[in-house]
Amino acid sequence: EDQVTQSPEALRLQEGESSSLNCSYTVSGLRGLFWYRQDPGKGPEFLFTLYSAGEEKEKERLKATLTKKESFLHITAPKPEDSATYLCAVLFSFTTSGSRLTFGEGTQLTVNP
Amino acid sequence: DTGVSQNPRHKITKRGQNVTFRCDPISEHNRLYWYRQTLGQGPEFLTYFQNEAQLEKSRLLSDRFSAERPKGSFSTLEIQRTEQGDSAMYLCASTLLGADTQYFGPGTRLTVL
């Protein structure tokens, strides 16, 4: 069965303390991997799309990387405003599961000042 | 580009009542998706439309749930005879045909008493 697993479930950092979030997947036919940020009571906000192993994307303090079995979201020198839940989602190939996204359960990040 | 909009933002209803939610996708986005998210979990796929055609439905979409997109623009999701287990955030997303990134709306929070 295709699965997406995120770790850790929750992470507390001090402002400026860099760290990484993990997203591992077991899928047959990966088309793309997505990272979203979700603030409490709001919809997910798109961050990155990754398609192939070795690909990297950056935005401000965030960098996403992809291997054949997992993705990392690296957070460099985080600020309190980076506190949110970070969701990873996988898009399977069109021949298997249409164009649905399969999400992990998310990592709740708290950055203390 | 005003983004995906959803109405209402919050809905409180009594068990057994019917409810209907509306989603307006980003203009010119052909594909529209519905997801459901419960507390502490990632969003789960319910169904998606390409223009007015409903192309895929999850087994989560019981016969009490029905979705429409009559003119290929906005969509409605109706839940009949609501149950307490239907309490969740209902998210809508849209994307252009041929594109992969799904953009989410703010969601409708449903509480069934």
PDB file of C-alpha atoms in Angstrom:
ATOM      1  CA  GLU A   1       0.000   0.000   0.000  1.00  0.00           C
ATOM      2  CA  ASP A   2       1.281   3.460  -0.855  1.00  0.00           C
ATOM      3  CA  GLN A   3       2.164   5.412   2.263  1.00  0.00           C
ATOM      4  CA  VAL A   4       3.622   8.750   3.285  1.00  0.00           C
ATOM      5  CA  THR A   5       5.212   9.067   6.730  1.00  0.00           C
ATOM      6  CA  GLN A   6       6.481  12.260   8.318  1.00  0.00           C
ATOM      7  CA  SER A   7       8.804  12.602  11.263  1.00  0.00           C
ATOM      8  CA  PRO A   8       9.019  13.895  13.849  1.00  0.00           C
ATOM      9  CA  GLU A   9       5.362  14.493  14.715  1.00  0.00           C
ATOM     10  CA  ALA A  10       6.322  17.625  16.616  1.00  0.00           C
ATOM     11  CA  LEU A  11       9.485  19.663  16.853  1.00  0.00           C
ATOM     12  CA  ARG A  12      10.384  22.532  19.142  1.00  0.00           C
ATOM     13  CA  LEU A  13      13.322  24.757  18.200  1.00  0.00           C
ATOM     14  CA  GLN A  14      14.882  27.880  19.569  1.00  0.00           C
ATOM     15  CA  GLU A  15      15.066  30.802  17.210  1.00  0.00           C
ATOM     16  CA  GLY A  16      18.139  30.346  15.036  1.00  0.00           C
ATOM     17  CA  GLU A  17      18.428  26.601  15.708  1.00  0.00           C
ATOM     18  CA  SER A  18      18.498  24.855  12.325  1.00  0.00           C
ATOM     19  CA  SER A  19      16.923  21.440  11.811  1.00  0.00           C
ATOM     20  CA  SER A  20      15.312  19.115   9.259  1.00  0.00           C
ATOM     21  CA  LEU A  21      11.936  17.496   8.801  1.00  0.00           C
ATOM     22  CA  ASN A  22      11.618  14.117   7.119  1.00  0.00           C
ATOM     23  CA  CYS A  23       9.064  12.690   4.702  1.00  0.00           C
ATOM     24  CA  SER A  24       9.452   9.069   3.621  1.00  0.00           C
ATOM     25  CA  TYR A  25       7.249   7.354   1.090  1.00  0.00           C
ATOM     26  CA  THR A  26       6.551   3.908  -0.287  1.00  0.00           C
ATOM     27  CA  VAL A  27       4.819   4.360  -3.589  1.00  0.00           C
ATOM     28  CA  SER A  28       4.677   2.696  -6.944  1.00  0.00           C
ATOM     29  CA  GLY A  29       5.049   5.367  -9.564  1.00  0.00           C
ATOM     30  CA  LEU A  30       5.953   8.677  -7.947  1.00  0.00           C
ATOM     31  CA  ARG A  31       5.029  11.617 -10.111  1.00  0.00           C
ATOM     32  CA  GLY A  32       5.878  14.409  -7.695  1.00  0.00           C
ATOM     33  CA  LEU A  33       6.366  15.319  -4.031  1.00  0.00           C
ATOM     34  CA  PHE A  34       4.978  18.487  -2.502  1.00  0.00           C
ATOM     35  CA  TRP A  35       5.562  20.451   0.678  1.00  0.00           C
ATOM     36  CA  TYR A  36       2.876  22.645   2.176  1.00  0.00           C
ATOM     37  CA  ARG A  37       2.723  24.860   5.238  1.00  0.00           C
ATOM     38  CA  GLN A  38      -0.483  24.980   7.253  1.00  0.00           C
ATOM     39  CA  ASP A  39      -1.309  27.527   9.940  1.00  0.00           C
ATOM     40  CA  PRO A  40      -4.007  26.690  12.525  1.00  0.00           C
ATOM     41  CA  GLY A  41      -7.513  26.940  11.099  1.00  0.00           C
ATOM     42  CA  LYS A  42      -6.292  27.636   7.558  1.00  0.00           C
ATOM     43  CA  GLY A  43      -5.822  25.710   4.359  1.00  0.00           C
ATOM     44  CA  PRO A  44      -2.414  24.362   3.280  1.00  0.00           C
ATOM     45  CA  GLU A  45      -0.134  26.892   1.597  1.00  0.00           C
ATOM     46  CA  PHE A  46       2.035  25.594  -1.225  1.00  0.00           C
ATOM     47  CA  LEU A  47       5.803  25.702  -0.704  1.00  0.00           C
ATOM     48  CA  PHE A  48       7.653  23.365  -3.106  1.00  0.00           C
ATOM     49  CA  THR A  49       7.261  20.705  -5.774  1.00  0.00           C
ATOM     50  CA  LEU A  50      10.020  18.133  -6.364  1.00  0.00           C
ATOM     51  CA  TYR A  51      10.011  15.637  -9.220  1.00  0.00           C
ATOM     52  CA  SER A  52      13.260  13.717  -9.344  1.00  0.00           C
ATOM     53  CA  ALA A  53      15.915  12.369  -6.994  1.00  0.00           C
ATOM     54  CA  GLY A  54      18.640  14.920  -6.425  1.00  0.00           C
ATOM     55  CA  GLU A  55      16.370  17.887  -7.012  1.00  0.00           C
ATOM     56  CA  GLU A  56      16.497  20.788  -4.533  1.00  0.00           C
ATOM     57  CA  LYS A  57      14.307  23.865  -4.097  1.00  0.00           C
ATOM     58  CA  GLU A  58      14.871  26.852  -1.821  1.00  0.00           C
ATOM     59  CA  LYS A  59      12.724  29.644  -0.467  1.00  0.00           C
ATOM     60  CA  GLU A  60      13.979  32.016   2.205  1.00  0.00           C
ATOM     61  CA  ARG A  61      14.965  29.849   5.195  1.00  0.00           C
ATOM     62  CA  LEU A  62      13.557  26.637   3.723  1.00  0.00           C
ATOM     63  CA  LYS A  63      15.213  24.111   1.444  1.00  0.00           C
ATOM     64  CA  ALA A  64      13.570  20.921   0.198  1.00  0.00           C
ATOM     65  CA  THR A  65      15.497  17.940  -1.133  1.00  0.00           C
ATOM     66  CA  LEU A  66      14.401  14.630  -2.666  1.00  0.00           C
ATOM     67  CA  THR A  67      15.891  11.136  -2.834  1.00  0.00           C
ATOM     68  CA  LYS A  68      14.350   7.952  -4.188  1.00  0.00           C
ATOM     69  CA  LYS A  69      12.679   7.141  -0.884  1.00  0.00           C
ATOM     70  CA  GLU A  70      12.441  10.341   1.128  1.00  0.00           C
ATOM     71  CA  SER A  71      12.424  14.097   1.182  1.00  0.00           C
ATOM     72  CA  PHE A  72      13.817  16.536   3.700  1.00  0.00           C
ATOM     73  CA  LEU A  73      12.700  20.040   4.515  1.00  0.00           C
ATOM     74  CA  HIS A  74      15.677  21.878   5.963  1.00  0.00           C
ATOM     75  CA  ILE A  75      14.989  24.965   8.049  1.00  0.00           C
ATOM     76  CA  THR A  76      17.956  27.277   8.500  1.00  0.00           C
ATOM     77  CA  ALA A  77      18.015  29.786  11.366  1.00  0.00           C
ATOM     78  CA  PRO A  78      14.246  29.597  11.921  1.00  0.00           C
ATOM     79  CA  LYS A  79      12.184  32.479  13.268  1.00  0.00           C
ATOM     80  CA  PRO A  80       9.015  32.320  15.384  1.00  0.00           C
ATOM     81  CA  GLU A  81       6.944  33.100  12.286  1.00  0.00           C
ATOM     82  CA  ASP A  82       8.064  29.767  10.815  1.00  0.00           C
ATOM     83  CA  SER A  83       5.935  28.017  13.447  1.00  0.00           C
ATOM     84  CA  ALA A  84       3.308  25.969  11.609  1.00  0.00           C
ATOM     85  CA  THR A  85       2.469  22.428  10.578  1.00  0.00           C
ATOM     86  CA  TYR A  86       4.460  21.288   7.568  1.00  0.00           C
ATOM     87  CA  LEU A  87       2.738  18.757   5.342  1.00  0.00           C
ATOM     88  CA  CYS A  88       4.320  16.470   2.779  1.00  0.00           C
ATOM     89  CA  ALA A  89       2.198  15.063  -0.046  1.00  0.00           C
ATOM     90  CA  VAL A  90       2.850  12.640  -2.871  1.00  0.00           C
ATOM     91  CA  LEU A  91       1.284  12.577  -6.323  1.00  0.00           C
ATOM     92  CA  PHE A  92       1.133   9.160  -7.896  1.00  0.00           C
ATOM     93  CA  SER A  93       1.415   8.509 -11.580  1.00  0.00           C
ATOM     94  CA  PHE A  94      -1.783   9.119 -13.506  1.00  0.00           C
ATOM     95  CA  THR A  95      -2.089   5.506 -14.482  1.00  0.00           C
ATOM     96  CA  THR A  96      -2.581   4.328 -10.923  1.00  0.00           C
ATOM     97  CA  SER A  97      -4.442   6.746  -8.679  1.00  0.00           C
ATOM     98  CA  GLY A  98      -5.530   9.623 -10.819  1.00  0.00           C
ATOM     99  CA  SER A  99      -4.258  12.949  -9.644  1.00  0.00           C
ATOM    100  CA  ARG A 100      -5.030  12.734  -5.939  1.00  0.00           C
ATOM    101  CA  LEU A 101      -2.473  13.876  -3.381  1.00  0.00           C
ATOM    102  CA  THR A 102      -1.636  11.496  -0.547  1.00  0.00           C
ATOM    103  CA  PHE A 103      -0.563  13.418   2.537  1.00  0.00           C
ATOM    104  CA  GLY A 104       1.513  12.533   5.541  1.00  0.00           C
ATOM    105  CA  GLU A 105       0.264  13.459   8.993  1.00  0.00           C
ATOM    106  CA  GLY A 106       2.460  16.521   9.200  1.00  0.00           C
ATOM    107  CA  THR A 107       5.158  17.862  11.491  1.00  0.00           C
ATOM    108  CA  GLN A 108       4.088  20.545  13.936  1.00  0.00           C
ATOM    109  CA  LEU A 109       6.961  22.999  14.243  1.00  0.00           C
ATOM    110  CA  THR A 110       7.231  25.490  17.098  1.00  0.00           C
ATOM    111  CA  VAL A 111      10.017  28.063  17.089  1.00  0.00           C
ATOM    112  CA  ASN A 112      10.524  29.826  20.387  1.00  0.00           C
ATOM    113  CA  PRO A 113      11.999  33.335  20.517  1.00  0.00           C
TER     114      PRO A 113
ATOM    115  CA  ASP B   1      -5.849  35.937  -8.993  1.00  0.00           C
ATOM    116  CA  THR B   2      -7.968  35.872  -5.873  1.00  0.00           C
ATOM    117  CA  GLY B   3      -7.149  32.299  -4.868  1.00  0.00           C
ATOM    118  CA  VAL B   4      -9.521  29.475  -4.005  1.00  0.00           C
ATOM    119  CA  SER B   5     -12.469  30.563  -1.899  1.00  0.00           C
ATOM    120  CA  GLN B   6     -14.774  28.457   0.235  1.00  0.00           C
ATOM    121  CA  ASN B   7     -18.053  29.213   1.925  1.00  0.00           C
ATOM    122  CA  PRO B   8     -19.093  29.078   4.625  1.00  0.00           C
ATOM    123  CA  ARG B   9     -15.908  29.134   6.674  1.00  0.00           C
ATOM    124  CA  HIS B  10     -17.627  27.556   9.630  1.00  0.00           C
ATOM    125  CA  LYS B  11     -20.766  25.445   9.919  1.00  0.00           C
ATOM    126  CA  ILE B  12     -22.344  24.058  13.051  1.00  0.00           C
ATOM    127  CA  THR B  13     -25.209  21.639  12.563  1.00  0.00           C
ATOM    128  CA  LYS B  14     -27.151  19.026  14.441  1.00  0.00           C
ATOM    129  CA  ARG B  15     -26.814  15.358  13.725  1.00  0.00           C
ATOM    130  CA  GLY B  16     -29.145  14.252  10.963  1.00  0.00           C
ATOM    131  CA  GLN B  17     -29.244  17.598   9.176  1.00  0.00           C
ATOM    132  CA  ASN B  18     -28.024  18.164   5.631  1.00  0.00           C
ATOM    133  CA  VAL B  19     -25.242  20.634   4.871  1.00  0.00           C
ATOM    134  CA  THR B  20     -23.810  22.048   1.660  1.00  0.00           C
ATOM    135  CA  PHE B  21     -20.446  23.700   1.109  1.00  0.00           C
ATOM    136  CA  ARG B  22     -19.299  25.737  -1.849  1.00  0.00           C
ATOM    137  CA  CYS B  23     -15.890  26.054  -3.472  1.00  0.00           C
ATOM    138  CA  ASP B  24     -14.851  28.637  -6.067  1.00  0.00           C
ATOM    139  CA  PRO B  25     -11.546  27.616  -7.665  1.00  0.00           C
ATOM    140  CA  ILE B  26      -8.900  29.882  -9.107  1.00  0.00           C
ATOM    141  CA  SER B  27     -10.157  31.289 -12.381  1.00  0.00           C
ATOM    142  CA  GLU B  28      -9.465  29.021 -15.387  1.00  0.00           C
ATOM    143  CA  HIS B  29      -8.414  26.075 -13.235  1.00  0.00           C
ATOM    144  CA  ASN B  30      -9.947  23.020 -14.854  1.00  0.00           C
ATOM    145  CA  ARG B  31      -9.390  20.579 -12.016  1.00  0.00           C
ATOM    146  CA  LEU B  32     -11.036  20.846  -8.635  1.00  0.00           C
ATOM    147  CA  TYR B  33     -10.472  18.608  -5.636  1.00  0.00           C
ATOM    148  CA  TRP B  34     -12.179  18.001  -2.291  1.00  0.00           C
ATOM    149  CA  TYR B  35     -10.278  16.774   0.754  1.00  0.00           C
ATOM    150  CA  ARG B  36     -11.246  16.190   4.373  1.00  0.00           C
ATOM    151  CA  GLN B  37      -8.925  16.860   7.302  1.00  0.00           C
ATOM    152  CA  THR B  38      -9.439  15.843  10.906  1.00  0.00           C
ATOM    153  CA  LEU B  39      -7.471  17.242  13.811  1.00  0.00           C
ATOM    154  CA  GLY B  40      -3.834  16.179  13.824  1.00  0.00           C
ATOM    155  CA  GLN B  41      -4.080  14.409  10.475  1.00  0.00           C
ATOM    156  CA  GLY B  42      -3.143  15.291   6.941  1.00  0.00           C
ATOM    157  CA  PRO B  43      -5.874  15.972   4.385  1.00  0.00           C
ATOM    158  CA  GLU B  44      -7.550  12.899   2.847  1.00  0.00           C
ATOM    159  CA  PHE B  45      -8.735  12.872  -0.751  1.00  0.00           C
ATOM    160  CA  LEU B  46     -12.479  12.700  -1.339  1.00  0.00           C
ATOM    161  CA  THR B  47     -13.116  13.402  -5.018  1.00  0.00           C
ATOM    162  CA  TYR B  48     -12.010  15.443  -8.016  1.00  0.00           C
ATOM    163  CA  PHE B  49     -13.465  17.030 -11.107  1.00  0.00           C
ATOM    164  CA  GLN B  50     -12.004  17.839 -14.467  1.00  0.00           C
ATOM    165  CA  ASN B  51     -14.258  20.585 -15.754  1.00  0.00           C
ATOM    166  CA  GLU B  52     -17.771  19.302 -14.967  1.00  0.00           C
ATOM    167  CA  ALA B  53     -16.870  15.600 -14.977  1.00  0.00           C
ATOM    168  CA  GLN B  54     -16.338  13.833 -11.663  1.00  0.00           C
ATOM    169  CA  LEU B  55     -13.404  11.564 -12.502  1.00  0.00           C
ATOM    170  CA  GLU B  56     -12.508   9.917  -9.229  1.00  0.00           C
ATOM    171  CA  LYS B  57     -14.123   9.266  -5.862  1.00  0.00           C
ATOM    172  CA  SER B  58     -12.526   7.908  -2.723  1.00  0.00           C
ATOM    173  CA  ARG B  59     -14.090   5.065  -0.810  1.00  0.00           C
ATOM    174  CA  LEU B  60     -14.288   7.638   2.007  1.00  0.00           C
ATOM    175  CA  LEU B  61     -17.074   9.291   0.037  1.00  0.00           C
ATOM    176  CA  SER B  62     -20.059   7.363   1.371  1.00  0.00           C
ATOM    177  CA  ASP B  63     -23.451   7.523  -0.286  1.00  0.00           C
ATOM    178  CA  ARG B  64     -24.360  10.365   2.093  1.00  0.00           C
ATOM    179  CA  PHE B  65     -21.835  12.560   0.311  1.00  0.00           C
ATOM    180  CA  SER B  66     -22.401  14.047  -3.105  1.00  0.00           C
ATOM    181  CA  ALA B  67     -20.373  16.579  -5.054  1.00  0.00           C
ATOM    182  CA  GLU B  68     -21.220  18.520  -8.168  1.00  0.00           C
ATOM    183  CA  ARG B  69     -19.567  20.946 -10.519  1.00  0.00           C
ATOM    184  CA  PRO B  70     -22.404  21.670 -12.941  1.00  0.00           C
ATOM    185  CA  LYS B  71     -20.801  24.282 -15.181  1.00  0.00           C
ATOM    186  CA  GLY B  72     -17.190  23.442 -14.647  1.00  0.00           C
ATOM    187  CA  SER B  73     -16.657  26.464 -12.420  1.00  0.00           C
ATOM    188  CA  PHE B  74     -17.690  26.364  -8.745  1.00  0.00           C
ATOM    189  CA  SER B  75     -18.380  23.103  -6.927  1.00  0.00           C
ATOM    190  CA  THR B  76     -20.651  22.059  -4.089  1.00  0.00           C
ATOM    191  CA  LEU B  77     -20.210  19.271  -1.580  1.00  0.00           C
ATOM    192  CA  GLU B  78     -23.349  18.072   0.180  1.00  0.00           C
ATOM    193  CA  ILE B  79     -23.495  15.820   3.201  1.00  0.00           C
ATOM    194  CA  GLN B  80     -26.866  14.298   3.966  1.00  0.00           C
ATOM    195  CA  ARG B  81     -27.950  13.031   7.394  1.00  0.00           C
ATOM    196  CA  THR B  82     -24.788  14.310   9.050  1.00  0.00           C
ATOM    197  CA  GLU B  83     -23.109  12.226  11.745  1.00  0.00           C
ATOM    198  CA  GLN B  84     -20.708  13.316  14.478  1.00  0.00           C
ATOM    199  CA  GLY B  85     -17.919  11.540  12.605  1.00  0.00           C
ATOM    200  CA  ASP B  86     -18.380  13.999   9.749  1.00  0.00           C
ATOM    201  CA  SER B  87     -16.940  16.781  11.910  1.00  0.00           C
ATOM    202  CA  ALA B  88     -13.788  17.910  10.120  1.00  0.00           C
ATOM    203  CA  MET B  89     -12.257  20.606   7.953  1.00  0.00           C
ATOM    204  CA  TYR B  90     -13.367  20.271   4.344  1.00  0.00           C
ATOM    205  CA  LEU B  91     -10.757  21.601   1.943  1.00  0.00           C
ATOM    206  CA  CYS B  92     -11.036  22.451  -1.709  1.00  0.00           C
ATOM    207  CA  ALA B  93      -8.095  22.742  -4.091  1.00  0.00           C
ATOM    208  CA  SER B  94      -7.695  23.536  -7.760  1.00  0.00           C
ATOM    209  CA  THR B  95      -5.127  23.269 -10.509  1.00  0.00           C
ATOM    210  CA  LEU B  96      -4.783  23.732 -14.224  1.00  0.00           C
ATOM    211  CA  LEU B  97      -5.072  20.737 -16.522  1.00  0.00           C
ATOM    212  CA  GLY B  98      -1.551  19.478 -17.115  1.00  0.00           C
ATOM    213  CA  ALA B  99      -0.173  21.116 -13.978  1.00  0.00           C
ATOM    214  CA  ASP B 100       0.491  19.253 -10.749  1.00  0.00           C
ATOM    215  CA  THR B 101       0.518  21.832  -7.983  1.00  0.00           C
ATOM    216  CA  GLN B 102      -2.801  22.041  -6.150  1.00  0.00           C
ATOM    217  CA  TYR B 103      -3.719  25.326  -4.487  1.00  0.00           C
ATOM    218  CA  PHE B 104      -5.943  25.083  -1.456  1.00  0.00           C
ATOM    219  CA  GLY B 105      -8.726  27.246  -0.143  1.00  0.00           C
ATOM    220  CA  PRO B 106      -9.153  28.244   3.507  1.00  0.00           C
ATOM    221  CA  GLY B 107     -11.485  25.328   4.218  1.00  0.00           C
ATOM    222  CA  THR B 108     -14.909  24.925   5.793  1.00  0.00           C
ATOM    223  CA  ARG B 109     -14.889  23.762   9.403  1.00  0.00           C
ATOM    224  CA  LEU B 110     -17.890  21.514  10.057  1.00  0.00           C
ATOM    225  CA  THR B 111     -19.012  20.711  13.573  1.00  0.00           C
ATOM    226  CA  VAL B 112     -21.813  18.171  14.008  1.00  0.00           C
ATOM    227  CA  LEU B 113     -23.446  18.255  17.425  1.00  0.00           C
TER     228      LEU B 113
END
